[in-house]
CSV table of C-alpha atoms in Angstrom, one decimal:
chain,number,residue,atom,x,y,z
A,5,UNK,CA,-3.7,2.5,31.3
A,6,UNK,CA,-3.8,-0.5,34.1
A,7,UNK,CA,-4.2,-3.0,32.4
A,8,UNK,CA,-0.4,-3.3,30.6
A,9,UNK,CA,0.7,-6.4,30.9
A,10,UNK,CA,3.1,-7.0,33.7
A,11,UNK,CA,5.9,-8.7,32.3
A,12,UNK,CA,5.9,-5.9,29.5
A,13,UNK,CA,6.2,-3.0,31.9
A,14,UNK,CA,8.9,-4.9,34.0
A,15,UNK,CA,10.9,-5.2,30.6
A,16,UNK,CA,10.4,-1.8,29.6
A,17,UNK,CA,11.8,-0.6,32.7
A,18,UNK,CA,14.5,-2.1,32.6
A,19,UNK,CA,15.4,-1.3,28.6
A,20,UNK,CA,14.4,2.1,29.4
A,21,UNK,CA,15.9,3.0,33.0
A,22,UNK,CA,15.5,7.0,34.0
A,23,UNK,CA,12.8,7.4,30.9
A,24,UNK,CA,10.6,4.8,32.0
A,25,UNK,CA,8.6,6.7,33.9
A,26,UNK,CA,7.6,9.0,30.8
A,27,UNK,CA,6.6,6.0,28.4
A,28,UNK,CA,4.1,4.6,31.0
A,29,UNK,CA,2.5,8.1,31.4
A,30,UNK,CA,2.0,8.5,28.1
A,31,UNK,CA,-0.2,5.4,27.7
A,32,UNK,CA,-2.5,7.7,29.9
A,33,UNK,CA,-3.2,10.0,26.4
A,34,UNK,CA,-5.1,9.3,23.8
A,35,UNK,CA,-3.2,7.5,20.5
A,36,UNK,CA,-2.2,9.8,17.4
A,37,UNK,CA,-3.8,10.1,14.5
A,38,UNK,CA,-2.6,10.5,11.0
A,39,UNK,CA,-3.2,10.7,7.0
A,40,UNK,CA,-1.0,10.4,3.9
A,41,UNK,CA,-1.7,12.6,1.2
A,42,UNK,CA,-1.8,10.8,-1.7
A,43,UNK,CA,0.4,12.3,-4.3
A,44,UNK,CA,-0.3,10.3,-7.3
A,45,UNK,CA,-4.2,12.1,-7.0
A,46,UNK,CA,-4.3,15.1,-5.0
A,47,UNK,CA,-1.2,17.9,-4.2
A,48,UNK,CA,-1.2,19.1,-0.8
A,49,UNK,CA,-3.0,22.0,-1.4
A,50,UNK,CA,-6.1,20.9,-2.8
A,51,UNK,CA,-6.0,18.6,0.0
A,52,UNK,CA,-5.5,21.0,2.8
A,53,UNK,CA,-8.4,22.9,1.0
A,54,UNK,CA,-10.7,20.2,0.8
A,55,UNK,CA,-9.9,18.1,4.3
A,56,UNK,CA,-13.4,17.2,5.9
A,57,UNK,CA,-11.3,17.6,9.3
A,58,UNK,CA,-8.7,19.1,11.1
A,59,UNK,CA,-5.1,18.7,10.1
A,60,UNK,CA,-3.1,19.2,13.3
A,61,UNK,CA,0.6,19.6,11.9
A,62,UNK,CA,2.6,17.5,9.3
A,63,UNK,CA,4.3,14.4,10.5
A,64,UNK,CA,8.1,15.3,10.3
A,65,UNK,CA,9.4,12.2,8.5
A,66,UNK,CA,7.1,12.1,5.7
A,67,UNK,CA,6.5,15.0,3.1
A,68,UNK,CA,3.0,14.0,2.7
A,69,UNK,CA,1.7,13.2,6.0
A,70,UNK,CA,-0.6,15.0,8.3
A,71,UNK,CA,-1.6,14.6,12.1
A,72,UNK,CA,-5.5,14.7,12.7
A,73,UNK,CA,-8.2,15.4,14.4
A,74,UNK,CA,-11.9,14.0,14.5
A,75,UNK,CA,-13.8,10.6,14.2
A,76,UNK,CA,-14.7,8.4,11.3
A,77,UNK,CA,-11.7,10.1,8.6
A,78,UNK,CA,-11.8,6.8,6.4
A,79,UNK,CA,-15.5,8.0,5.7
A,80,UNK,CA,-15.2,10.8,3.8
A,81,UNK,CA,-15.6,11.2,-0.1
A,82,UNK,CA,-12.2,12.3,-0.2
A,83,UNK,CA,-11.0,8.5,0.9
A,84,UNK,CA,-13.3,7.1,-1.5
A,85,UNK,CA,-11.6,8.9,-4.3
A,86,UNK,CA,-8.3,7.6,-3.2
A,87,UNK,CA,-6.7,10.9,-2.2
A,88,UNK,CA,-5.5,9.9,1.3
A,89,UNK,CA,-4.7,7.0,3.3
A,90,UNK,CA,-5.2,6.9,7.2
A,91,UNK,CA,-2.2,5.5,8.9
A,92,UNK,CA,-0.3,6.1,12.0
A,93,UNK,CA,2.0,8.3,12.2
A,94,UNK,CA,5.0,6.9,13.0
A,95,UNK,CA,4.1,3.9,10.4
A,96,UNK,CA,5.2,6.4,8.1
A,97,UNK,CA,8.7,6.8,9.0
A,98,UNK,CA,10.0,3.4,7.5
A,99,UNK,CA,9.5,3.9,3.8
A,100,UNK,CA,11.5,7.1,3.3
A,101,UNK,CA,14.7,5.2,4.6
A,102,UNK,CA,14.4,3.3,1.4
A,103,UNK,CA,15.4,6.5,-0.6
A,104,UNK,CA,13.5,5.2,-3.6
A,105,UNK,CA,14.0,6.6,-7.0
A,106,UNK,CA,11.5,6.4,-9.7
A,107,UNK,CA,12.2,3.2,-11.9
A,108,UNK,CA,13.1,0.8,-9.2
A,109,UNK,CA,12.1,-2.7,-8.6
A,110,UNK,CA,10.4,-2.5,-5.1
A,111,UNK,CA,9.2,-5.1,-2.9
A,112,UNK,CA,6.9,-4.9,-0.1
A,113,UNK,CA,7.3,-8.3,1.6
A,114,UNK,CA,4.6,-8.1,4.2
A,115,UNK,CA,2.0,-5.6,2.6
A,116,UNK,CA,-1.2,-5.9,4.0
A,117,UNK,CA,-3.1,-3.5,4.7
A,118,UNK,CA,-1.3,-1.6,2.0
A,119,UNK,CA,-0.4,1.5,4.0
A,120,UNK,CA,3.6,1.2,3.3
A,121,UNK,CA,3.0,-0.1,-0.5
A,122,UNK,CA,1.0,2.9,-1.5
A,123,UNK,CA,3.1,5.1,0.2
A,124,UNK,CA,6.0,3.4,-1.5
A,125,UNK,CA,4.6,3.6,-5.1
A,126,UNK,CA,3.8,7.3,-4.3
A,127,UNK,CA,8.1,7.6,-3.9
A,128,UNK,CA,7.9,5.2,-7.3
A,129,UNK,CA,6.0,7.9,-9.3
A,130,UNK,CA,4.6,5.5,-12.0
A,131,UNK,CA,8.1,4.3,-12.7
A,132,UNK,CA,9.5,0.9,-12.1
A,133,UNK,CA,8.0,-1.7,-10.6
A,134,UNK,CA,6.1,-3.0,-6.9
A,135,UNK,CA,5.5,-6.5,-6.0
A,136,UNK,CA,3.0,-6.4,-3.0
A,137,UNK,CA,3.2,-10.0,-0.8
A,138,UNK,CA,0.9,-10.6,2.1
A,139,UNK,CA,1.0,-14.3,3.1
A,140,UNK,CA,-2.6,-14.3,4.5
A,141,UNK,CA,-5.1,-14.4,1.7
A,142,UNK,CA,-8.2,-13.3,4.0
A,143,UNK,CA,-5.5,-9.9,4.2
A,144,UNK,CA,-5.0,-9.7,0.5
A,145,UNK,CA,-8.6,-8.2,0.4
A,146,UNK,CA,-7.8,-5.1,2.0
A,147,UNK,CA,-4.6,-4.9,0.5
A,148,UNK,CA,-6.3,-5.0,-2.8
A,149,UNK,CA,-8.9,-2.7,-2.5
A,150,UNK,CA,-6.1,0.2,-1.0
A,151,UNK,CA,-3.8,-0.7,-4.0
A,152,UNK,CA,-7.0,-0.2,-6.3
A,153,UNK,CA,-8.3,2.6,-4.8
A,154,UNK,CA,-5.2,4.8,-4.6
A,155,UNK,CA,-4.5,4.2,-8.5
A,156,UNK,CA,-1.6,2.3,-8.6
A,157,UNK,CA,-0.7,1.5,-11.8
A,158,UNK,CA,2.7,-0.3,-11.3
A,159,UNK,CA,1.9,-3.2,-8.7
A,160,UNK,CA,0.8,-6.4,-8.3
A,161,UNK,CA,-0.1,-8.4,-5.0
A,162,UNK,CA,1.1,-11.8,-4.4
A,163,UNK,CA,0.4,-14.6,-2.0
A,164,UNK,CA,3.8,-16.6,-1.1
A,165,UNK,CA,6.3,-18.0,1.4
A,166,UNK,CA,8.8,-16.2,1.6
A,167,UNK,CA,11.3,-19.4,0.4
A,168,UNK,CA,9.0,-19.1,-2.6
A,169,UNK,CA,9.6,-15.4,-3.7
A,170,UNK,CA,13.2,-16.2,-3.3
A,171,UNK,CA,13.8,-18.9,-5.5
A,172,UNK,CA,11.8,-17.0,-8.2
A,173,UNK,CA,12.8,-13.4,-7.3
A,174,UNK,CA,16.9,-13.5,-6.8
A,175,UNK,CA,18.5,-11.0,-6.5
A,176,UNK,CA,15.8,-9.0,-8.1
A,177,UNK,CA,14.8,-6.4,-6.5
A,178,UNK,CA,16.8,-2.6,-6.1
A,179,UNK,CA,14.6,-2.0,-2.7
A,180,UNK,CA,13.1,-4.4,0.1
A,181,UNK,CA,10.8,-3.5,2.9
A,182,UNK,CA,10.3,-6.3,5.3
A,183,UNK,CA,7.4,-4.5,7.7
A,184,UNK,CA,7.8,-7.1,9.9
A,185,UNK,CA,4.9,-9.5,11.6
A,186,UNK,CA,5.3,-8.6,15.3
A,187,UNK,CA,4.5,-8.6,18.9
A,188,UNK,CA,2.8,-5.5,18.0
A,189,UNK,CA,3.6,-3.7,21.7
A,190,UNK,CA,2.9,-0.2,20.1
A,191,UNK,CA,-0.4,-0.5,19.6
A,192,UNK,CA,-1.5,-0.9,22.8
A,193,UNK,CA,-2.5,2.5,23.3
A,194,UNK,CA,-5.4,2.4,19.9
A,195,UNK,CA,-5.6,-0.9,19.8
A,196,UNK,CA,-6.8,-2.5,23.2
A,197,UNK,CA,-7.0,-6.0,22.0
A,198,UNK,CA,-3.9,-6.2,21.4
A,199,UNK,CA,-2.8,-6.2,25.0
A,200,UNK,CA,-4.8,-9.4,26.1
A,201,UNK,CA,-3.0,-11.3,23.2
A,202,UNK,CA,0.7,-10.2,24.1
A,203,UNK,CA,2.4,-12.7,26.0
A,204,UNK,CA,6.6,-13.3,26.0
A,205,UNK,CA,5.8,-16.2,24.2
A,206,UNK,CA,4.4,-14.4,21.2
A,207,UNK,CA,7.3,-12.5,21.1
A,208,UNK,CA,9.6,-15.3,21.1
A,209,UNK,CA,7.5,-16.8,17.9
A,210,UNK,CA,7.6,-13.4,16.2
A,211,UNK,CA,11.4,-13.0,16.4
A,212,UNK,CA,11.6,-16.7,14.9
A,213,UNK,CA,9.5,-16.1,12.5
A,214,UNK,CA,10.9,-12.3,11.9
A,215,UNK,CA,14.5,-14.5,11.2
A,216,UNK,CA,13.4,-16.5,8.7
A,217,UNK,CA,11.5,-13.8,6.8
A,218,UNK,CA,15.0,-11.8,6.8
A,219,UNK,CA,17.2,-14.7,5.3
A,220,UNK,CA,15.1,-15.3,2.3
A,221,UNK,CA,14.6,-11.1,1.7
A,222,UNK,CA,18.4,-11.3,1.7
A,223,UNK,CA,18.4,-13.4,-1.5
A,224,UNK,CA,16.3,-11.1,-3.2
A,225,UNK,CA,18.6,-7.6,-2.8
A,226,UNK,CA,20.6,-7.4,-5.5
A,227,UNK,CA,24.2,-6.0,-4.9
A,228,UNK,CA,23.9,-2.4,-3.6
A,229,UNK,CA,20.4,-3.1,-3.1
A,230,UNK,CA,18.8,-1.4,0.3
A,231,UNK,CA,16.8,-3.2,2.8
A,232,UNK,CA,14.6,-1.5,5.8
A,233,UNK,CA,13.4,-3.9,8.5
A,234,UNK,CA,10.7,-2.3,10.5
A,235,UNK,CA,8.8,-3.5,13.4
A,236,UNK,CA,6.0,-1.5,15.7
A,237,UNK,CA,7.0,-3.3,18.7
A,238,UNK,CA,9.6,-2.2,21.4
A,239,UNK,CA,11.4,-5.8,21.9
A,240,UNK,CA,14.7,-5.3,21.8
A,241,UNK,CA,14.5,-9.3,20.5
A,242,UNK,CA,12.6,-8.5,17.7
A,243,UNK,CA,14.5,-5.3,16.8
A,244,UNK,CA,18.0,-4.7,17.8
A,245,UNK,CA,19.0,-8.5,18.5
A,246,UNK,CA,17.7,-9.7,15.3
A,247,UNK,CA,19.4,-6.9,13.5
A,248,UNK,CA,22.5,-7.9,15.0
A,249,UNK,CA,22.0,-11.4,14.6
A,250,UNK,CA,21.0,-11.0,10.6
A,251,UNK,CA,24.1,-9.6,10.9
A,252,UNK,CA,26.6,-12.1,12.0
A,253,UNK,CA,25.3,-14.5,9.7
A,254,UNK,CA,25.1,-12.1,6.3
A,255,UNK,CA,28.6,-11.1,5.7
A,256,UNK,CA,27.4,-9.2,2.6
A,257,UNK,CA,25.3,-6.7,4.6
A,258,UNK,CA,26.3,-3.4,6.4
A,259,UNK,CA,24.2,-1.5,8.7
A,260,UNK,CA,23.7,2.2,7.2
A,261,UNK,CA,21.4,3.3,10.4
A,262,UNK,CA,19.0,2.6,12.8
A,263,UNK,CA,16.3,4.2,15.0
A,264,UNK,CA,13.5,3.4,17.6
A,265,UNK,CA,11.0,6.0,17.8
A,266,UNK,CA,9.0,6.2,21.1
A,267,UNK,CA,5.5,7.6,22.0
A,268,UNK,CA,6.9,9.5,24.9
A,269,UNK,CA,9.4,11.2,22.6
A,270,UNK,CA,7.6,11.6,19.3
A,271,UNK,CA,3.6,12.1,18.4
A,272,UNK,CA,2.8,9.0,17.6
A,273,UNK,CA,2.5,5.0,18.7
A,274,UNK,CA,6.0,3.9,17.8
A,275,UNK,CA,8.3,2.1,15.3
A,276,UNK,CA,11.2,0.4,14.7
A,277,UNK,CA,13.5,0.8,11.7
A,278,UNK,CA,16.7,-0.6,10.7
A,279,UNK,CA,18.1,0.0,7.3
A,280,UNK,CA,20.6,-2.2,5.5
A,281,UNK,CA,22.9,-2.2,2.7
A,282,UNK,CA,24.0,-5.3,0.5
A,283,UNK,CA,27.7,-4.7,-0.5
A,284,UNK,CA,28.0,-7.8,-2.2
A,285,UNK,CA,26.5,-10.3,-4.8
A,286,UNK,CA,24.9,-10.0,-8.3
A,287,UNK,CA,22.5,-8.7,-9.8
A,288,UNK,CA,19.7,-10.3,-11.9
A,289,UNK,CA,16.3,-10.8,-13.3
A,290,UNK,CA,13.8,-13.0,-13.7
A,291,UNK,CA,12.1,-13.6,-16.8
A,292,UNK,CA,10.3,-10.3,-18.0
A,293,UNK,CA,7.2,-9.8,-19.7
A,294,UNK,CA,6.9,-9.0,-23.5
A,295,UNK,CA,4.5,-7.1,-25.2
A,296,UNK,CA,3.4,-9.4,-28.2
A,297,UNK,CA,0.0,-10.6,-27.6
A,298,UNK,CA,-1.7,-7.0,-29.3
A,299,UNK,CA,-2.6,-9.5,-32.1
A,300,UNK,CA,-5.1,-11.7,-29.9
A,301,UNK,CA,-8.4,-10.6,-30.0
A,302,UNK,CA,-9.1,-9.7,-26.4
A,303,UNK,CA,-6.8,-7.0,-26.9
A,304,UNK,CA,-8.3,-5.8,-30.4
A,305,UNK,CA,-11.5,-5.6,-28.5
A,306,UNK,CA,-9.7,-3.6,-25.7
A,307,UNK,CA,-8.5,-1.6,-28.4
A,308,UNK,CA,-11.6,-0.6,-30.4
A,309,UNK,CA,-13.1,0.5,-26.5
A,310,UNK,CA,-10.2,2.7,-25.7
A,311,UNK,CA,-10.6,4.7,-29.2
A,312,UNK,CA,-13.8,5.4,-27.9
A,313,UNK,CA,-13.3,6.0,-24.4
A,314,UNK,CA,-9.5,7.0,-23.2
A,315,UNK,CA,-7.7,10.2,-24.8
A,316,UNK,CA,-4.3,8.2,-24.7
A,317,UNK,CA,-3.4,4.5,-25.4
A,318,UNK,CA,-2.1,2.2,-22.6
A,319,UNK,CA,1.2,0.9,-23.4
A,320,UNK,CA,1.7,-2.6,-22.4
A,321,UNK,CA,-1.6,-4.8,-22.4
A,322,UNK,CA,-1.8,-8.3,-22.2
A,323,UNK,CA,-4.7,-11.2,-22.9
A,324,UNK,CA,-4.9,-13.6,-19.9
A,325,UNK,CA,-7.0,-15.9,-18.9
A,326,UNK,CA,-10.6,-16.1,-19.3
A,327,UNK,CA,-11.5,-12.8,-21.1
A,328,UNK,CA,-9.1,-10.8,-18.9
A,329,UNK,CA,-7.0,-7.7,-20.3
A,330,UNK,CA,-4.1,-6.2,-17.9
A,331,UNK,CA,-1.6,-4.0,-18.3
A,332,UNK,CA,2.4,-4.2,-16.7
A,333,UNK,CA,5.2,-1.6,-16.7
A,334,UNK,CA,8.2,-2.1,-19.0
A,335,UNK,CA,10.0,-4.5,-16.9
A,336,UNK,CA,7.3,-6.7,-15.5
A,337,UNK,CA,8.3,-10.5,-14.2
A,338,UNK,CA,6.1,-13.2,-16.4
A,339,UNK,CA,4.8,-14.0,-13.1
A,340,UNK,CA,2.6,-10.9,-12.8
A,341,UNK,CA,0.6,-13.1,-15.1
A,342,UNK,CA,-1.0,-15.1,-13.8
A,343,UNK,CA,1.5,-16.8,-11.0
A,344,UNK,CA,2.9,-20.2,-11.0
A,345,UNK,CA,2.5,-23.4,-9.3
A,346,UNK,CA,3.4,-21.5,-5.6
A,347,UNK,CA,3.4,-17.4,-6.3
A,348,UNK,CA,-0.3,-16.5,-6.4
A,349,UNK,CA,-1.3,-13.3,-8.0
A,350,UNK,CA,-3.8,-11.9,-6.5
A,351,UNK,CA,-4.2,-8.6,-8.2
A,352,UNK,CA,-2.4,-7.5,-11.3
A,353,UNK,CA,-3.6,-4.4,-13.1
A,354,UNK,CA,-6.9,-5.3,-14.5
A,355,UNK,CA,-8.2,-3.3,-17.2
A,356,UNK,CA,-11.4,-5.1,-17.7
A,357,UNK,CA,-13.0,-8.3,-19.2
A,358,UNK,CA,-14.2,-9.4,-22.7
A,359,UNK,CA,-17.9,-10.0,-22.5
A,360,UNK,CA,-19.6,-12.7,-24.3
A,361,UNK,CA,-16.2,-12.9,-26.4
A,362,UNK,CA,-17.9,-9.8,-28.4
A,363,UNK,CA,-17.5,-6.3,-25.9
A,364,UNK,CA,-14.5,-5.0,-23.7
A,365,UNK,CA,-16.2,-3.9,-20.4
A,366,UNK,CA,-14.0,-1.8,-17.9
A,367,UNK,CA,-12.4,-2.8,-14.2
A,368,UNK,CA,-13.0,-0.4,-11.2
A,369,UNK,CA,-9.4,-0.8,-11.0
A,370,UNK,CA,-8.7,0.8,-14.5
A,371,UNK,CA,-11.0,3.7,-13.8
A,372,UNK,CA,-9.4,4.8,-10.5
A,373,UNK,CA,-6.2,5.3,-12.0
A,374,UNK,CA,-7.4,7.5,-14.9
A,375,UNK,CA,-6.8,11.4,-15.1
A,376,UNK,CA,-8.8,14.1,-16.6
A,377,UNK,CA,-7.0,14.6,-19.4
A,378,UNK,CA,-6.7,10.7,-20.0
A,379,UNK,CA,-10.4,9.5,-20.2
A,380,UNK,CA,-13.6,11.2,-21.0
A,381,UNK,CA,-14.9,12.3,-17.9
A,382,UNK,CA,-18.1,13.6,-16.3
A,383,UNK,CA,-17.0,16.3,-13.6
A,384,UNK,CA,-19.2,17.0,-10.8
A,385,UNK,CA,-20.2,19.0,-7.4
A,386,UNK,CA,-19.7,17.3,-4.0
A,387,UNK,CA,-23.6,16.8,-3.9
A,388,UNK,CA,-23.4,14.7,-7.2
A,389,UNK,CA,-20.7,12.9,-6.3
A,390,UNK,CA,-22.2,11.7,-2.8
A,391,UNK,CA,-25.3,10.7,-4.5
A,392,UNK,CA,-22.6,8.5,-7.5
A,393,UNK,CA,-20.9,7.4,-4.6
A,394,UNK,CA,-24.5,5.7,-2.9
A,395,UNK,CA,-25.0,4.0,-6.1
A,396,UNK,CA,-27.6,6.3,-8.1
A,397,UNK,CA,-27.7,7.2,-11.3
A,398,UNK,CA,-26.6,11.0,-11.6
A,399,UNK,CA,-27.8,13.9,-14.5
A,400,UNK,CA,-25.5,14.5,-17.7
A,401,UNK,CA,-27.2,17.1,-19.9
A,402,UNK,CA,-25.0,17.2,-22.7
A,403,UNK,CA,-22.6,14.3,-21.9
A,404,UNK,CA,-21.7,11.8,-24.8
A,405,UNK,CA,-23.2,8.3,-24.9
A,406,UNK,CA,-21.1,5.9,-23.9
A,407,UNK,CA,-18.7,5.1,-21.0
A,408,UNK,CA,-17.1,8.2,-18.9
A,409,UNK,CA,-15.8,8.7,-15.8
A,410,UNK,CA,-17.0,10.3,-12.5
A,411,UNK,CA,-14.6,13.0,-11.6
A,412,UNK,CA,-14.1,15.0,-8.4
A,413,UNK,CA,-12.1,17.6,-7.9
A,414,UNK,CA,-10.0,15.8,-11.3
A,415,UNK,CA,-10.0,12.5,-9.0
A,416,UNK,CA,-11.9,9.5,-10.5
A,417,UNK,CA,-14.6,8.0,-8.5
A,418,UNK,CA,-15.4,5.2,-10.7
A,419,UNK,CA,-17.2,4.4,-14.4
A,420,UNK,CA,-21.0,5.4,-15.5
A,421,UNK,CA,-22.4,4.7,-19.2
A,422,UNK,CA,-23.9,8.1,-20.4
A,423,UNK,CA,-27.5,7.4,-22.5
A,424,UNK,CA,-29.7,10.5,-23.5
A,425,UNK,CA,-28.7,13.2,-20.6
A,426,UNK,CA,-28.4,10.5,-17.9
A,427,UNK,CA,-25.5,8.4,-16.6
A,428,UNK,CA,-26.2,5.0,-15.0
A,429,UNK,CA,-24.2,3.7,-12.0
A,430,UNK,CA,-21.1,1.4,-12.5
A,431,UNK,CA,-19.5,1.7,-9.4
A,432,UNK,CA,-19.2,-1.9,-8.0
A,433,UNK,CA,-22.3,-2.6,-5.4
A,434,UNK,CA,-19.2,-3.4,-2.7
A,435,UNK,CA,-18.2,-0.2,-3.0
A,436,UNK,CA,-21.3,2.4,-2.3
A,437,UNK,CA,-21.1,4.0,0.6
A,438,UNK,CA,-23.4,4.2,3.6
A,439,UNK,CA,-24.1,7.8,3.7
């Protein structure tokens, strides 16, 4: 690859010395490529069954990953139905040094796209609780559709500074995962672009930047809390020195380990990790949801629709604004709500919305997180569910009126409404795929 940018290479010989020579070569092959599994949907061995494409060996630092092979993975029905996510490689090996048990409060303090945040709720299990942030609202998009589409059922995305979180969240959280905003040097080799927009300059902002976003996670570990700091960039400013800076300044932090994988020693493009330990400080929480608004008559509507339509209750659901009806964990910060004056909520477990103030109609969101054995269901063949998934109406012989869902292989693909041996589309017009 010529076109590397000078002062890069210069850099990298010098942090690198007799192993420079290998790292350039290797921007002369083409970049790995990798899925997730997604555990909360699929095992391992349906998926391996069902893969569209080659799996080339599972990625060593994560139980559910795979290296592939082949063109266009994202569109496949199996990534409609939310049973794996595509991500890099070595984008997977952050997450696991969080060593998180189900039941703790997790944050993910720069989410988007959503690839860390689903594989962190996959380590979650259902339990406990995830607070997705992405600063950029145009980012919160995608972040929200991967959340919804992998069946999370314990998350909610926010938009916030940083400063913001903190003052709300202190000392709140058991885990932190500050994927950092970065220079983004290794993913030069499958992302081209990216080259003609590094400059030393950029790095210098992202390492100020990368500082402040630090400080403020600190406040939000609770004593004997853990905090990874990951980066997919080689700077040793914006990895090493800004560990050892966070360092000097937080007294109450220990470093437990840290690691730089490169793409001439490992198969993939490249990360940064650094995990930390707070060994001192309290431990609190903000204000916590309740469950007392069954008596309003949003929920009684959502109630009289679920006898009909889900084969066990939802513990936990809430009236907000405008018709809506969500659902939190045990646990849940009041601000999953609907936010305050500077935490934005951007997604936050819909189950649907009251119609004309006399009908409960279900979310998208609501459906991809059902199982067989929680919702009526229509199962069908791959054929079928390629013709649901391009928005047409599919055969039911037999089915019973009323809403079901569209099951593949026991993985929800979204809602239909069953009327005399037909179902009618609900999947969400966004959604159909191009087939």
């Amino acid at each position: 690859m010529a076109d590397l940018p000078e002062a890069f290479l210069e850099r990298m010989k010098i942090q690198l010395g007799p192993s420079y020579e290998a790292f350039k070569a290797g921007y002369e092959k083409p970049a790995e490529k990798g899925v997730r599994v997604n555990s909360l949907k699929i095992s391992k061995e349906d998926f391996e069954r069902l893969a569209p494409f080659e799996l080339d060996g599972e990625v060593e630092w994560e139980r559910c990953g795979y290296y592939v092979k082949g063109h266009a993975i994202g569109k496949t029905l199996l990534h409609q139905a939310g049973a794996f996510y595509v991500q890099e490689p070595s984008a997977m090996s952050a997450v696991p040094e969080l060593e998180i048990e189900p039941g703790d409060k997790v944050l993910d303090m720069c989410a988007a796209p959503g690839g860390k945040s689903t594989q962190i709720a996959q380590y979650l299990k259902g339990e406990g609780y995830l607070v997705s942030n992405e600063i950029n609202r145009k980012r919160t998009l995608a972040l929200c559709e991967n959340i919804e589409r992998m069946g999370l059922t314990n998350a909610i995305v926010t938009t916030a500074e940083p400063e913001d979180l903190s003052f709300y969240f202190d000392s709140f959280f058991d885990k932190i995962l500050v994927d950092a905003p970065c220079s983004g040097e290794g993913m030069f080799r499958k992302d081209r672009d990216v080259i003609y927009t590094w400059s030393e300059g950029i790095v210098k902002k992202c390492a100020a930047r990368q500082k402040e976003i630090l400080a403020e996670a600190a406040k939000m570990l609770a004593a004997g809390g853990r905090l990874v700091y990951s980066t997919c960039t080689f700077s040793e400013d914006e990895d090493e020195n800004q560990i050892s800076g966070f360092l000097e300044s937080h007294p109450d932090f220990r470093l437990v380990r840290m690691k730089k994988l490169y793409p001439h020693e490992i198969r993939g493009e490249g990360h940064f990790v650094s995990v930390l330990e707070k060994t001192d400080g309290s431990k609190k929480s903000s204000s916590q949801m309740k469950p007392d608004s069954e008596r309003s008559a949003a929920v009684r509507l959502y109630r009289e629709w679920e006898k009909d339509t889900l084969l066990e209750p939802i513990q936990n659901v809430y009236s907000g604004a405008s018709g809506k009806v969500h659902t939190f964990p045990d646990g849940a910060p009041k601000v999953a709500v609907c936010g305050n004056t500077t935490i934005d909520v951007r997604r936050n477990n819909l189950l649907g919305d009251i119609m004309d103030g006399r009908r409960f109609e279900p979310s998208h969101t609501l459906a991809m997180r059902l199982k067989p054995s929680e919702v009526r269901h229509i199962s069908v063949d791959e054929e079928t569910a390629i013709r649901y998934l391009k928005g047409f109406p599919i055969d039911c012989p037999g089915a019973e009126s009323g809403w079901s869902v569209v099951m593949y292989e026991g993985m929800p693909l979204g809602w239909c409404k069953a009327v005399s041996g037909t179902a009618k589309n609900h999947l969400p017009k966004g959604l159909r795929m191009q087939m």
